[in-house]
mmCIF file of C-alpha atoms and ligand atoms in Angstrom:
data_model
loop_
_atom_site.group_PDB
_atom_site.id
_atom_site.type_symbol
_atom_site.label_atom_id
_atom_site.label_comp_id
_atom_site.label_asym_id
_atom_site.label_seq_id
_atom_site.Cartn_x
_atom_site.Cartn_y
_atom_site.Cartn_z
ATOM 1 C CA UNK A 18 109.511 193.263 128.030
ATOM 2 C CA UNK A 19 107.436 190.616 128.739
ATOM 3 C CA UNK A 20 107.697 187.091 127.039
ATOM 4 C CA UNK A 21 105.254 185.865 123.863
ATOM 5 C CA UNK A 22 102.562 186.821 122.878
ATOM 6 C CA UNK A 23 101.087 184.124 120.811
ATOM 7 C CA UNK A 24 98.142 185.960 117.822
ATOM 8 C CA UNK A 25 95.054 182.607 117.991
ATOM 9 C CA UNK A 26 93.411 181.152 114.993
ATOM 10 C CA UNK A 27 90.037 179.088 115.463
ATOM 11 C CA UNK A 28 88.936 176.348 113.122
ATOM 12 C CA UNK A 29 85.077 175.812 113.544
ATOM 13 C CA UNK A 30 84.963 176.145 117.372
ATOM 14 C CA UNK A 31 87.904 174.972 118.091
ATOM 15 C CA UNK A 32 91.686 176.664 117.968
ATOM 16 C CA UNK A 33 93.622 176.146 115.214
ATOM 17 C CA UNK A 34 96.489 173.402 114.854
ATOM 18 C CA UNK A 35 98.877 176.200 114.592
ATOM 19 C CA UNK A 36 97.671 177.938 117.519
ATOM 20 C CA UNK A 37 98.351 175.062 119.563
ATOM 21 C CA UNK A 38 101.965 174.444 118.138
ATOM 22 C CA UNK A 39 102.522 177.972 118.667
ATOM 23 C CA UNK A 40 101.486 177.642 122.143
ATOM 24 C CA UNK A 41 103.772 174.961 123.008
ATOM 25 C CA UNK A 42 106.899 176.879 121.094
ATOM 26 C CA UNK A 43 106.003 179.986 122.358
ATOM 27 C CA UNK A 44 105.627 178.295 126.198
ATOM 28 C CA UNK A 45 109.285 177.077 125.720
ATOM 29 C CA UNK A 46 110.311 180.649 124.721
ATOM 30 C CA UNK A 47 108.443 182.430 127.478
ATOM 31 C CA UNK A 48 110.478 180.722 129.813
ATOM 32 C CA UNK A 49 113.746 180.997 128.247
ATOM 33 C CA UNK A 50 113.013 184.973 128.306
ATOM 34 C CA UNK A 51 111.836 185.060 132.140
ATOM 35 C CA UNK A 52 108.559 185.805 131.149
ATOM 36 C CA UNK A 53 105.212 184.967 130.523
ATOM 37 C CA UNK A 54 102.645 183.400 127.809
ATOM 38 C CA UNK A 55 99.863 185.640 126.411
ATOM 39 C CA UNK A 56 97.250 184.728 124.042
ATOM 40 C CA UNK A 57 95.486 187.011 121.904
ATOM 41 C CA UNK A 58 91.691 186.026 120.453
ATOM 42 C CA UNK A 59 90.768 188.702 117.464
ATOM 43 C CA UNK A 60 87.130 188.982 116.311
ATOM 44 C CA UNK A 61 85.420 185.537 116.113
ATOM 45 C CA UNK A 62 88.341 183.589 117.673
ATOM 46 C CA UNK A 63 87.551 185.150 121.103
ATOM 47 C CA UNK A 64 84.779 182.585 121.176
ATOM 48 C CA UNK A 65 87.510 179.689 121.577
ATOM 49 C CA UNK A 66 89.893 182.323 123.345
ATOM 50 C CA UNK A 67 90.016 180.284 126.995
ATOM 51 C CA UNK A 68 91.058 177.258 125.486
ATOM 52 C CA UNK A 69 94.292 178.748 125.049
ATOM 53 C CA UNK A 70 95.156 177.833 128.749
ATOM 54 C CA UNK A 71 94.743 174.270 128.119
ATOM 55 C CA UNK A 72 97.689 174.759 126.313
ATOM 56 C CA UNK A 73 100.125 176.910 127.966
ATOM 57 C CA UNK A 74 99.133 180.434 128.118
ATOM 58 C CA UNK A 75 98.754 182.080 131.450
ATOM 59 C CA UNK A 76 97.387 184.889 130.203
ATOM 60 C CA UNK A 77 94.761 185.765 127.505
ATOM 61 C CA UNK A 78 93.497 188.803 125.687
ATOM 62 C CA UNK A 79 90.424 188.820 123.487
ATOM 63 C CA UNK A 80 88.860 192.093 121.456
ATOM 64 C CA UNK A 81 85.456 191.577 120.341
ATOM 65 C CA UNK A 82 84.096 194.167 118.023
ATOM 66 C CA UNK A 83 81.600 194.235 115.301
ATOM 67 C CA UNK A 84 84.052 195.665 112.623
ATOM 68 C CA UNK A 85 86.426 192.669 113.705
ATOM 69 C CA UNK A 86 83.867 189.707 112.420
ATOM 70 C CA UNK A 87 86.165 190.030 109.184
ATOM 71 C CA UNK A 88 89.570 189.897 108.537
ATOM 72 C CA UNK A 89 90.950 193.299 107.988
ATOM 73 C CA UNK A 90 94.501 194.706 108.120
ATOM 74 C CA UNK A 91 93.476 197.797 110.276
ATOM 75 C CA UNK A 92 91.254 196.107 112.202
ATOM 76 C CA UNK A 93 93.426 193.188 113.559
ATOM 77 C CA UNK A 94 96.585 195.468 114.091
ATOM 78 C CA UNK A 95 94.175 197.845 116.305
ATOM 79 C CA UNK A 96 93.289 194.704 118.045
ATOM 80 C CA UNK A 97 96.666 193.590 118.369
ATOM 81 C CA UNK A 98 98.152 196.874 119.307
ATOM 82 C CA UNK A 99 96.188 197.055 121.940
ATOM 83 C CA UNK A 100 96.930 193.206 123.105
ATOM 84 C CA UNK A 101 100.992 194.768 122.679
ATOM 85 C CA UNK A 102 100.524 197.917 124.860
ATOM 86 C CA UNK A 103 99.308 195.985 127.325
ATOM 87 C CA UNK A 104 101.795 193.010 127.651
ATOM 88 C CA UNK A 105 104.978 194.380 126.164
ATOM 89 C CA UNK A 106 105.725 191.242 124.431
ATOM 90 C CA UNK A 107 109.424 190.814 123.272
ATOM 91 C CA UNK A 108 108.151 188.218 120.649
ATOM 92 C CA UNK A 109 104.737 188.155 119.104
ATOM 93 C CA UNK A 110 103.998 184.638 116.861
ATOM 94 C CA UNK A 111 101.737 184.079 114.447
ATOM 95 C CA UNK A 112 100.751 181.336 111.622
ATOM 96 C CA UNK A 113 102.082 182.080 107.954
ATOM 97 C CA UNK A 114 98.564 181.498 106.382
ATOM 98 C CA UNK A 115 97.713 184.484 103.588
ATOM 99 C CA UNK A 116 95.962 187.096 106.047
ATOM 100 C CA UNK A 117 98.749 186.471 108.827
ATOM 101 C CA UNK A 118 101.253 187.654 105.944
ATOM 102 C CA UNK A 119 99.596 190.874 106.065
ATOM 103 C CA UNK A 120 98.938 191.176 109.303
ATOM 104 C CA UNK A 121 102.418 190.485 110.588
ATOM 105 C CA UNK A 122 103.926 192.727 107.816
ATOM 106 C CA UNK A 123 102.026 196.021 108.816
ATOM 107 C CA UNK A 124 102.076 195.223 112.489
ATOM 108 C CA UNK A 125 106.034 195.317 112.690
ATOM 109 C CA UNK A 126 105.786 198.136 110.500
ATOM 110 C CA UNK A 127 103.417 199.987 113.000
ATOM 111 C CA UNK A 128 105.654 199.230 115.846
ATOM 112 C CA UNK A 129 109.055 199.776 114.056
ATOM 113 C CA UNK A 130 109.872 195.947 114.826
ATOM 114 C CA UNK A 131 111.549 193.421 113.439
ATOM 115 C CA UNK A 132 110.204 190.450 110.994
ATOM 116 C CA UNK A 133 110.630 187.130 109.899
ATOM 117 C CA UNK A 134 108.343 185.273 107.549
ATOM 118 C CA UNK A 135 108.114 181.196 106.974
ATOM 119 C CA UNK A 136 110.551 180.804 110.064
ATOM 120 C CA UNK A 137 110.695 177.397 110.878
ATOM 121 C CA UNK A 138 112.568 177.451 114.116
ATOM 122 C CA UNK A 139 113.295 179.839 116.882
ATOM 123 C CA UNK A 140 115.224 180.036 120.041
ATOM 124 C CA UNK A 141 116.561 182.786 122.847
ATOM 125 C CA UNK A 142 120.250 183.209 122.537
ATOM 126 C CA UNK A 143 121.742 185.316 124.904
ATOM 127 C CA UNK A 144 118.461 186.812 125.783
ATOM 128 C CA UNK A 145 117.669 188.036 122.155
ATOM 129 C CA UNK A 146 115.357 185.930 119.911
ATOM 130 C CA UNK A 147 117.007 184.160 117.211
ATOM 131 C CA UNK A 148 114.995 182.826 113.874
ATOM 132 C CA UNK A 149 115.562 180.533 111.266
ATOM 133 C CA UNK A 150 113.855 180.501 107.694
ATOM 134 C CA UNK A 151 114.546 178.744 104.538
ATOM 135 C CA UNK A 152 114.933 180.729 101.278
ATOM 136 C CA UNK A 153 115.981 180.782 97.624
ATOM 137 C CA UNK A 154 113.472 177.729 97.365
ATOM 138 C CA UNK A 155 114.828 176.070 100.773
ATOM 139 C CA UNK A 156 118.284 175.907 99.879
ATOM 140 C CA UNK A 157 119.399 178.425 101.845
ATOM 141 C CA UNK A 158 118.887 178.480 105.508
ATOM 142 C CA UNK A 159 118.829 181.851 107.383
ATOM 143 C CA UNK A 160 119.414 183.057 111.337
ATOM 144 C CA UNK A 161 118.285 186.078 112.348
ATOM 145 C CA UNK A 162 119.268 187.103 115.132
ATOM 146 C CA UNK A 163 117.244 189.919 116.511
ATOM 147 C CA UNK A 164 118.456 193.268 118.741
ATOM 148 C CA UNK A 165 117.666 192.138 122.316
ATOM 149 C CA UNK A 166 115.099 195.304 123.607
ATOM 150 C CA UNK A 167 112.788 195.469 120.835
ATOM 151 C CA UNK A 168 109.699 193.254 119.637
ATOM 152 C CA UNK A 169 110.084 190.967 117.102
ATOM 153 C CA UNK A 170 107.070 189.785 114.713
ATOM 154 C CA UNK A 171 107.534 186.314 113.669
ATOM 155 C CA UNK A 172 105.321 184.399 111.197
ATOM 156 C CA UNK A 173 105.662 180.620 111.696
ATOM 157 C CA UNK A 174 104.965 178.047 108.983
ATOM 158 C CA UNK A 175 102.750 175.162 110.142
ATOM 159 C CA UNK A 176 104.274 172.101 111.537
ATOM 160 C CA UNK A 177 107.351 173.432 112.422
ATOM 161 C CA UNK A 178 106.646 172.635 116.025
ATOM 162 C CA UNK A 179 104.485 170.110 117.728
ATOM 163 C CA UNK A 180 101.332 170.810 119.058
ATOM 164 C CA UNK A 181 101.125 171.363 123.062
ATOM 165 C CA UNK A 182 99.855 168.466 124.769
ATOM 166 C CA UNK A 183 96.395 169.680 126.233
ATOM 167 C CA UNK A 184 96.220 170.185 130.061
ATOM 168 C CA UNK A 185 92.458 170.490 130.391
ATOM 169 C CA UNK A 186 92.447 171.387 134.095
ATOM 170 C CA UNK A 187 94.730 174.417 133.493
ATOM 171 C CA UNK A 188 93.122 178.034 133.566
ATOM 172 C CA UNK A 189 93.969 181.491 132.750
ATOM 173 C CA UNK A 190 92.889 184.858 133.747
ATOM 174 C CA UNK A 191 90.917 186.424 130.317
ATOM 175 C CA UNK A 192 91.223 190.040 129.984
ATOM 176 C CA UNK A 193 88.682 191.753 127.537
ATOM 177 C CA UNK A 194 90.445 194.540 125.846
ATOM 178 C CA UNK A 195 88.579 197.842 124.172
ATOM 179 C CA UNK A 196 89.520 199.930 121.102
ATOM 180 C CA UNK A 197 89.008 203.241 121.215
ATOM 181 C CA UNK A 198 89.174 203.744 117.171
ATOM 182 C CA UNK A 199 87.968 200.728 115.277
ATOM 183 C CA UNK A 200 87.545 202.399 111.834
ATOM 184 C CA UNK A 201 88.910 200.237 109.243
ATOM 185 C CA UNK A 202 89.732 201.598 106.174
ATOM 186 C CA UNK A 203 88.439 198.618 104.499
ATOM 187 C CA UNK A 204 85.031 196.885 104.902
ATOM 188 C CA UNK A 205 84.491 193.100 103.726
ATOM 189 C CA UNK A 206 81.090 192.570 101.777
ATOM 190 C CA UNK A 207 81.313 189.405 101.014
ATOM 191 C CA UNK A 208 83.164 185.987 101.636
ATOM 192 C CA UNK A 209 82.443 183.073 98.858
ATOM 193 C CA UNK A 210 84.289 179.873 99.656
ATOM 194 C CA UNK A 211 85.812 178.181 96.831
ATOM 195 C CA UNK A 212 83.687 175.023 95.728
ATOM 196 C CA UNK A 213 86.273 172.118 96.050
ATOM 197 C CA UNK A 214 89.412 174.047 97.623
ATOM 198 C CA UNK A 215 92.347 171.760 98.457
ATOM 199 C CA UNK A 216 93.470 172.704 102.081
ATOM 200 C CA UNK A 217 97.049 171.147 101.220
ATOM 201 C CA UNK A 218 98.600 173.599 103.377
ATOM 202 C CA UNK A 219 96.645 172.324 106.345
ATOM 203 C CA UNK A 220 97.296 168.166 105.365
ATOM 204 C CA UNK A 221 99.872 166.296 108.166
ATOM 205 C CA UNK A 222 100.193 163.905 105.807
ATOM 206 C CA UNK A 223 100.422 164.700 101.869
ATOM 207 C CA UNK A 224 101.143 161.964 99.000
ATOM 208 C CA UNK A 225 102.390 163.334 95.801
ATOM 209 C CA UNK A 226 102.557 162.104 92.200
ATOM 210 C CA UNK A 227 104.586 163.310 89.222
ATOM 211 C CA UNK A 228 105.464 162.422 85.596
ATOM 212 C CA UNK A 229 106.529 158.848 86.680
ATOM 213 C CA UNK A 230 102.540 157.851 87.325
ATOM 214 C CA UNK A 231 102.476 157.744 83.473
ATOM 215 C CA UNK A 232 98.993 159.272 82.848
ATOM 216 C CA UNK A 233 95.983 160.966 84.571
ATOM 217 C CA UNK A 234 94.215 157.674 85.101
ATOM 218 C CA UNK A 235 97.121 155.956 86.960
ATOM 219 C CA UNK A 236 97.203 158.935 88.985
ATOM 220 C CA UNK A 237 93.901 159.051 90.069
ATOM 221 C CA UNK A 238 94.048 155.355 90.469
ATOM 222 C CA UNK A 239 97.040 155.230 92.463
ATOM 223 C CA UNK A 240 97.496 158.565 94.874
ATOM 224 C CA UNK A 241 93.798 159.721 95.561
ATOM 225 C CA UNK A 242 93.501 156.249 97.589
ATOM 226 C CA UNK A 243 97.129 156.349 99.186
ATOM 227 C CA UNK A 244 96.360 159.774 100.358
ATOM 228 C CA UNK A 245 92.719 158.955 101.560
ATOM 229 C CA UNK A 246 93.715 155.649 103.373
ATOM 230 C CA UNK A 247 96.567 157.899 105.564
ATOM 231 C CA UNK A 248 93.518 160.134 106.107
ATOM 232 C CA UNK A 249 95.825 162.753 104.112
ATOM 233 C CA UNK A 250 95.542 164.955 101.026
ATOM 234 C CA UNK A 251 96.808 164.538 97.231
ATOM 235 C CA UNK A 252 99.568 166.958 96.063
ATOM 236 C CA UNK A 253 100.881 167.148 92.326
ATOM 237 C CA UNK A 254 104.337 168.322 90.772
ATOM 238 C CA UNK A 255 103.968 171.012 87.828
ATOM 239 C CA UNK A 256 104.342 168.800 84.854
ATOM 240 C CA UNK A 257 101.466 167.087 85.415
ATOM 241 C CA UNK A 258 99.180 170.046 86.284
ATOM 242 C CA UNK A 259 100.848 172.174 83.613
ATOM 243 C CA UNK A 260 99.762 169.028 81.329
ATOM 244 C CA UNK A 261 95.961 169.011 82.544
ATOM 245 C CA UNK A 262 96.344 165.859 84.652
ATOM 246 C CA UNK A 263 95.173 168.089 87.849
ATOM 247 C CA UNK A 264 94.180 170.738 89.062
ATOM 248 C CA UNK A 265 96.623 173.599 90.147
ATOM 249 C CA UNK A 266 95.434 173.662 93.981
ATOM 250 C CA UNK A 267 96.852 170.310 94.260
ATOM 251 C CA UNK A 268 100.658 172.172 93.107
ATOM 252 C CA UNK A 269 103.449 171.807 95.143
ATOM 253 C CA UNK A 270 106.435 173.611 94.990
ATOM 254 C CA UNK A 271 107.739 176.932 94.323
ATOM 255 C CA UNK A 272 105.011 178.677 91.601
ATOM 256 C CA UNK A 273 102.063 176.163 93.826
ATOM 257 C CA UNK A 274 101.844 174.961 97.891
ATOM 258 C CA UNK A 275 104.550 175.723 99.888
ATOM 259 C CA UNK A 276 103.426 172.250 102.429
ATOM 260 C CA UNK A 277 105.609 171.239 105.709
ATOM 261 C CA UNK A 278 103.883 167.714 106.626
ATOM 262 C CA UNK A 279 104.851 165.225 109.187
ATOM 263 C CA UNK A 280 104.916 163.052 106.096
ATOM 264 C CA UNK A 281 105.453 163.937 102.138
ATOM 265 C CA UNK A 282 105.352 160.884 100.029
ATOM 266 C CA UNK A 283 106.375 161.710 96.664
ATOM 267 C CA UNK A 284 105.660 159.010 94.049
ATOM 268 C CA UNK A 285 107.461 159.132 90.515
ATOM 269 C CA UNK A 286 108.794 163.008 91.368
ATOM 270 C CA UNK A 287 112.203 163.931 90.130
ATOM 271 C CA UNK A 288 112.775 166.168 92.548
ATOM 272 C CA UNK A 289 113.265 169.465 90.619
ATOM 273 C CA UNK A 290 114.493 171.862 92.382
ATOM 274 C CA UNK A 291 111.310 174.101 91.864
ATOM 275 C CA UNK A 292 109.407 171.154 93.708
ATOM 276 C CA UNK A 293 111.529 170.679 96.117
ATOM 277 C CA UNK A 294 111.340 174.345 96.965
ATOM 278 C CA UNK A 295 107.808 173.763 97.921
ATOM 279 C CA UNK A 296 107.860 170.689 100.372
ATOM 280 C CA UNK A 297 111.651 170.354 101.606
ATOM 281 C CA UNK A 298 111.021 171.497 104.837
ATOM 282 C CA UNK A 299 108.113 168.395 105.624
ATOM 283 C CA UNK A 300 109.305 166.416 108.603
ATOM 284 C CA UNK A 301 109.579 162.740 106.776
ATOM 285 C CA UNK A 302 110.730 162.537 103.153
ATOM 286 C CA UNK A 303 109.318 159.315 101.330
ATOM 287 C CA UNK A 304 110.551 159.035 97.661
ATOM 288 C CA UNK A 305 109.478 156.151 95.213
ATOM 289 C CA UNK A 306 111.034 156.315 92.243
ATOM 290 C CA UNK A 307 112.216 153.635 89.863
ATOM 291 C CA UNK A 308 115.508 155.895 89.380
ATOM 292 C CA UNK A 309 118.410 155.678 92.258
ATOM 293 C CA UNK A 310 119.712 158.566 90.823
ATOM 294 C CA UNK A 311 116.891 160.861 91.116
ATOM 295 C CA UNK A 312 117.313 164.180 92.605
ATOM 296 C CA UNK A 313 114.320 163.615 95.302
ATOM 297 C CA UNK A 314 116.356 161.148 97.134
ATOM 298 C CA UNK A 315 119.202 163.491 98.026
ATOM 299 C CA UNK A 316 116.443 164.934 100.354
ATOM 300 C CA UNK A 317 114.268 161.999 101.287
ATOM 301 C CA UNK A 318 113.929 160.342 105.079
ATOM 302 C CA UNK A 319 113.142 157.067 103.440
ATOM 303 C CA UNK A 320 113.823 155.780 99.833
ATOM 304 C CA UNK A 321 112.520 153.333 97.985
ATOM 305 C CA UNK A 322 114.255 152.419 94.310
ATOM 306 C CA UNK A 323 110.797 150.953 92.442
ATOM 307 C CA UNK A 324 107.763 151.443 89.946
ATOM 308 C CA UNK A 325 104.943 153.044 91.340
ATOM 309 C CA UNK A 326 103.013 150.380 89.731
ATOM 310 C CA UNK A 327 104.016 147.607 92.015
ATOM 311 C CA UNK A 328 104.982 149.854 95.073
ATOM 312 C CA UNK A 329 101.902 151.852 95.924
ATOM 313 C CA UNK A 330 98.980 149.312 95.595
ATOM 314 C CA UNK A 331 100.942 147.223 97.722
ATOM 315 C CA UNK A 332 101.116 150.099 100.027
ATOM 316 C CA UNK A 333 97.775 151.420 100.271
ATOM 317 C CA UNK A 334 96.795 147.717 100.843
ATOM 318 C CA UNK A 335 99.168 147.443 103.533
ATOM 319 C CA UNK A 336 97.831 150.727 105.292
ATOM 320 C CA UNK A 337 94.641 149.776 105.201
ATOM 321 C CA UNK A 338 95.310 146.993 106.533
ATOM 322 C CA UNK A 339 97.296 147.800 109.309
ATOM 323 C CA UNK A 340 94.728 150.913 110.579
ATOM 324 C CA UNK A 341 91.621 148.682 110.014
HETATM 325 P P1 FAD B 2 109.865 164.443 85.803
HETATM 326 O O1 FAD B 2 110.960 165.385 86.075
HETATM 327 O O2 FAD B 2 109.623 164.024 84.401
HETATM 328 O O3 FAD B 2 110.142 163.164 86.721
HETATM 329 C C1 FAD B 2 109.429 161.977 86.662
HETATM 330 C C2 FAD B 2 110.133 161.000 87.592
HETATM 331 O O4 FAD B 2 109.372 159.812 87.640
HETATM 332 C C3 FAD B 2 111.543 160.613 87.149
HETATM 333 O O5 FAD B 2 112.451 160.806 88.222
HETATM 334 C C4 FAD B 2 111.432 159.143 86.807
HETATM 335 O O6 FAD B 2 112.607 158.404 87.157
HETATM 336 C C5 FAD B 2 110.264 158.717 87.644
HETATM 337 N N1 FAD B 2 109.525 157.572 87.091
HETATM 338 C C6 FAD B 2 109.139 157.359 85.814
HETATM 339 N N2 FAD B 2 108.415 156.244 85.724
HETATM 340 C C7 FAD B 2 108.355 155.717 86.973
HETATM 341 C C8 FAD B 2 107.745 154.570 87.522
HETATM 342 N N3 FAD B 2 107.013 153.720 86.781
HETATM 343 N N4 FAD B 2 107.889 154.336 88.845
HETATM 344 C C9 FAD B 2 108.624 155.164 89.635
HETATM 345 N N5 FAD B 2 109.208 156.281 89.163
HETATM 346 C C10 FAD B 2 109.059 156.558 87.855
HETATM 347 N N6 FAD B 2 107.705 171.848 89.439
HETATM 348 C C11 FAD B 2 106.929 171.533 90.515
HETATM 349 O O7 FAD B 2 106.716 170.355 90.829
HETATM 350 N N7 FAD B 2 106.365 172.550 91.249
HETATM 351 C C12 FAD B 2 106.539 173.852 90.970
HETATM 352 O O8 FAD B 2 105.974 174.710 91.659
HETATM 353 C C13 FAD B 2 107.365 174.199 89.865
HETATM 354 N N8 FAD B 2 107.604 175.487 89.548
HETATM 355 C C14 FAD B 2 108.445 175.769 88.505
HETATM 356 C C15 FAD B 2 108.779 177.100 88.240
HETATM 357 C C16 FAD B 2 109.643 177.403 87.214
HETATM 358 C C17 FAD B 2 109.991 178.824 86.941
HETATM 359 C C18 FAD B 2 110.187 176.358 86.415
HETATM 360 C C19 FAD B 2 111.151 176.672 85.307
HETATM 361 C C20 FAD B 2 109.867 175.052 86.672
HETATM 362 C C21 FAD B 2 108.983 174.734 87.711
HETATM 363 N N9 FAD B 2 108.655 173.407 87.995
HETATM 364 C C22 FAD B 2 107.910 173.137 89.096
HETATM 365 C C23 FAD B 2 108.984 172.305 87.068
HETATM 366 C C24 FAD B 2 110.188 171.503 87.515
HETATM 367 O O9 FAD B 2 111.358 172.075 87.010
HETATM 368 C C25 FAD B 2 110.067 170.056 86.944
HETATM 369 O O10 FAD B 2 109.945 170.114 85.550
HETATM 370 C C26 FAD B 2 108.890 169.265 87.498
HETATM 371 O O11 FAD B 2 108.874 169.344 88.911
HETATM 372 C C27 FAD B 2 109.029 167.810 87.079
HETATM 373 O O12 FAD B 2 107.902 167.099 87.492
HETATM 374 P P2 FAD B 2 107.998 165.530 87.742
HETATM 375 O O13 FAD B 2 108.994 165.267 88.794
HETATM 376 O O14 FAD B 2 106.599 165.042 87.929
HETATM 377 O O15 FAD B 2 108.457 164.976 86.316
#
């Protein structure tokens, strides 16, 4: 078998942030195995396909069809079969957005391979790939530990790595790859974006208000301009979108957002453990609550015993200040 082959996603014409953490993981990997880094471009990705050199891959696969310009499950795993009967990849990586859920599922299923979902780290011991995933709401922490001589299918969740630092004189050979039977069994008519959708998933930096903001109006008067002056996005817990303060997208925790930031401020949040199912995994924990007890700061990087009132205007000055 031959190393990691890494599935690309593009964002506008560019490749995706997960793309390029998965690059530099997967790089890491590759090496460990003795082998080497493949990319694979599906569909409308192939037009950003060579940039994954720039960031580690020697090796690049694209497969351009018309029936590939959507998302579909049959469509992708042809595409990535053909990518895997090619390469032989012992490992094959992808994001854990919603499509790469099902296309990771029925791809090990296709090649009678192993899977992990939401994994969050992973490492070659003893020559056999090894993942780890949180579950039961993130407080238990799995290893998997894969049979060595079979491929394994893992799904990362973004910002569980960072992103390869670009190498822009770097190139890669870029092979084109044909399908002999495209025929989806599913055809996509139609794709409406949602008017306002939250992309919390996506945010590096997410600040989050609960019950302790007191009302809707303190809420929107204290996180929206946190959030916006660290150029990040506004999450909620459940009892104040259950009580019409917010909208659901903006949900974190286990029935919202599952979110893995660099940074999670969570402002007057008890830290449930149904929340902290949804965000315990974010690199840098920042609790304000005017409670030392509270459950959030069992879990948080940095705590800070206070009212929300005082703290975060004095915050978002500061910020502002400070990246003016
Ligand atoms: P509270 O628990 O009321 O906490 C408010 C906090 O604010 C307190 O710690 C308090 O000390 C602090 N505070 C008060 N005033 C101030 C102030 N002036 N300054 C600073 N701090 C202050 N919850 C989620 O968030 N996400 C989910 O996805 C989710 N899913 C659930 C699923 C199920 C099946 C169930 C049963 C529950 C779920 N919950 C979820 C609800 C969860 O159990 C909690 O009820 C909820 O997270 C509490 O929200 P909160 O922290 O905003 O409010």
């Amino acid at each position: 078998m031959n190393g990691v082959l890494v599935i690309l996603e593009a964002v506008g014409d560019d490749l995706a942030a997960i793309s390029r953490e998965l690059l530099g993981k997967g790089r890491q990997l590759a090496d460990a195995l003795g082998g080497s880094l493949a990319a694979l471009a599906i569909g409308p990705t192939t037009a950003v396909a060579a940039r994954a050199a720039h960031f580690g891959a020697d090796q690049i696969f694209t497969v351009e069809a018309p029936a590939l310009s959507q998302y579909t499950t049959d469509g992708y795993v042809a595409a990535a079969m053909a990518a895997v009967k090619t390469f032989n990849p012992a490992l094959i990586m992808a994001g854990t957005s919603f499509q790469m859920r099902d296309f990771g599922a029925a791809l090990a299923t296709d090649l009678n391979a192993g899977l992990s979902v939401d994994v969050t780290d992973l490492k070659v011991v003893d020559g056999a790939i090894q993942a780890t995933r949180p579950s039961h709401g993130g407080n238990v922490i799995n290893t998997y530990r894969f049979a060595a001589g079979k491929p394994v299918v893992a799904l990362v969740r973004k910002q569980s790595f960072p992103e390869a630092a670009a190498q822009p004189d770097r190139s890669a050979p870029v092979t084109a790859l044909a399908v002999a039977e495209l025929n989806p069994r599913t055809t996509v008519e139609e794709v409406k974006p949602k008017a306002g959708a939250v992309n919390l998933t996506d945010a590096a930096i997410i600040v989050t208000g609960g019950r302790g903001l007191g009302n809707k109006d303190n809420y929107y008067r204290l996180i929206p301009p946190l959030a916006e002056a660290l150029g990040g996005a506004y999450g909620a817990s459940r009892a104040i979108v259950d009580d019409g303060w917010v909208p659901y997208e903006h949900q974190v925790g286990q029935t919202g957002k599952t979110v893995s930031p660099k940074l999670y401020i969570a402002a007057g949040v008890s830290g449930a453990i149904q929340h902290l199912a949804g965000m315990r995994t974010s690199r840098t924990i920042v609790a304000i609550n005017k409670d030392p007890e509270a459950p959030i700061f069992r879990i948080a990087t940095l705590g800070v015993v206070g009212d929300v009132n005082e703290i975060l205007p004095l915050l978002t000055e500061e910020i502002k200040a400070r990246l003016n």
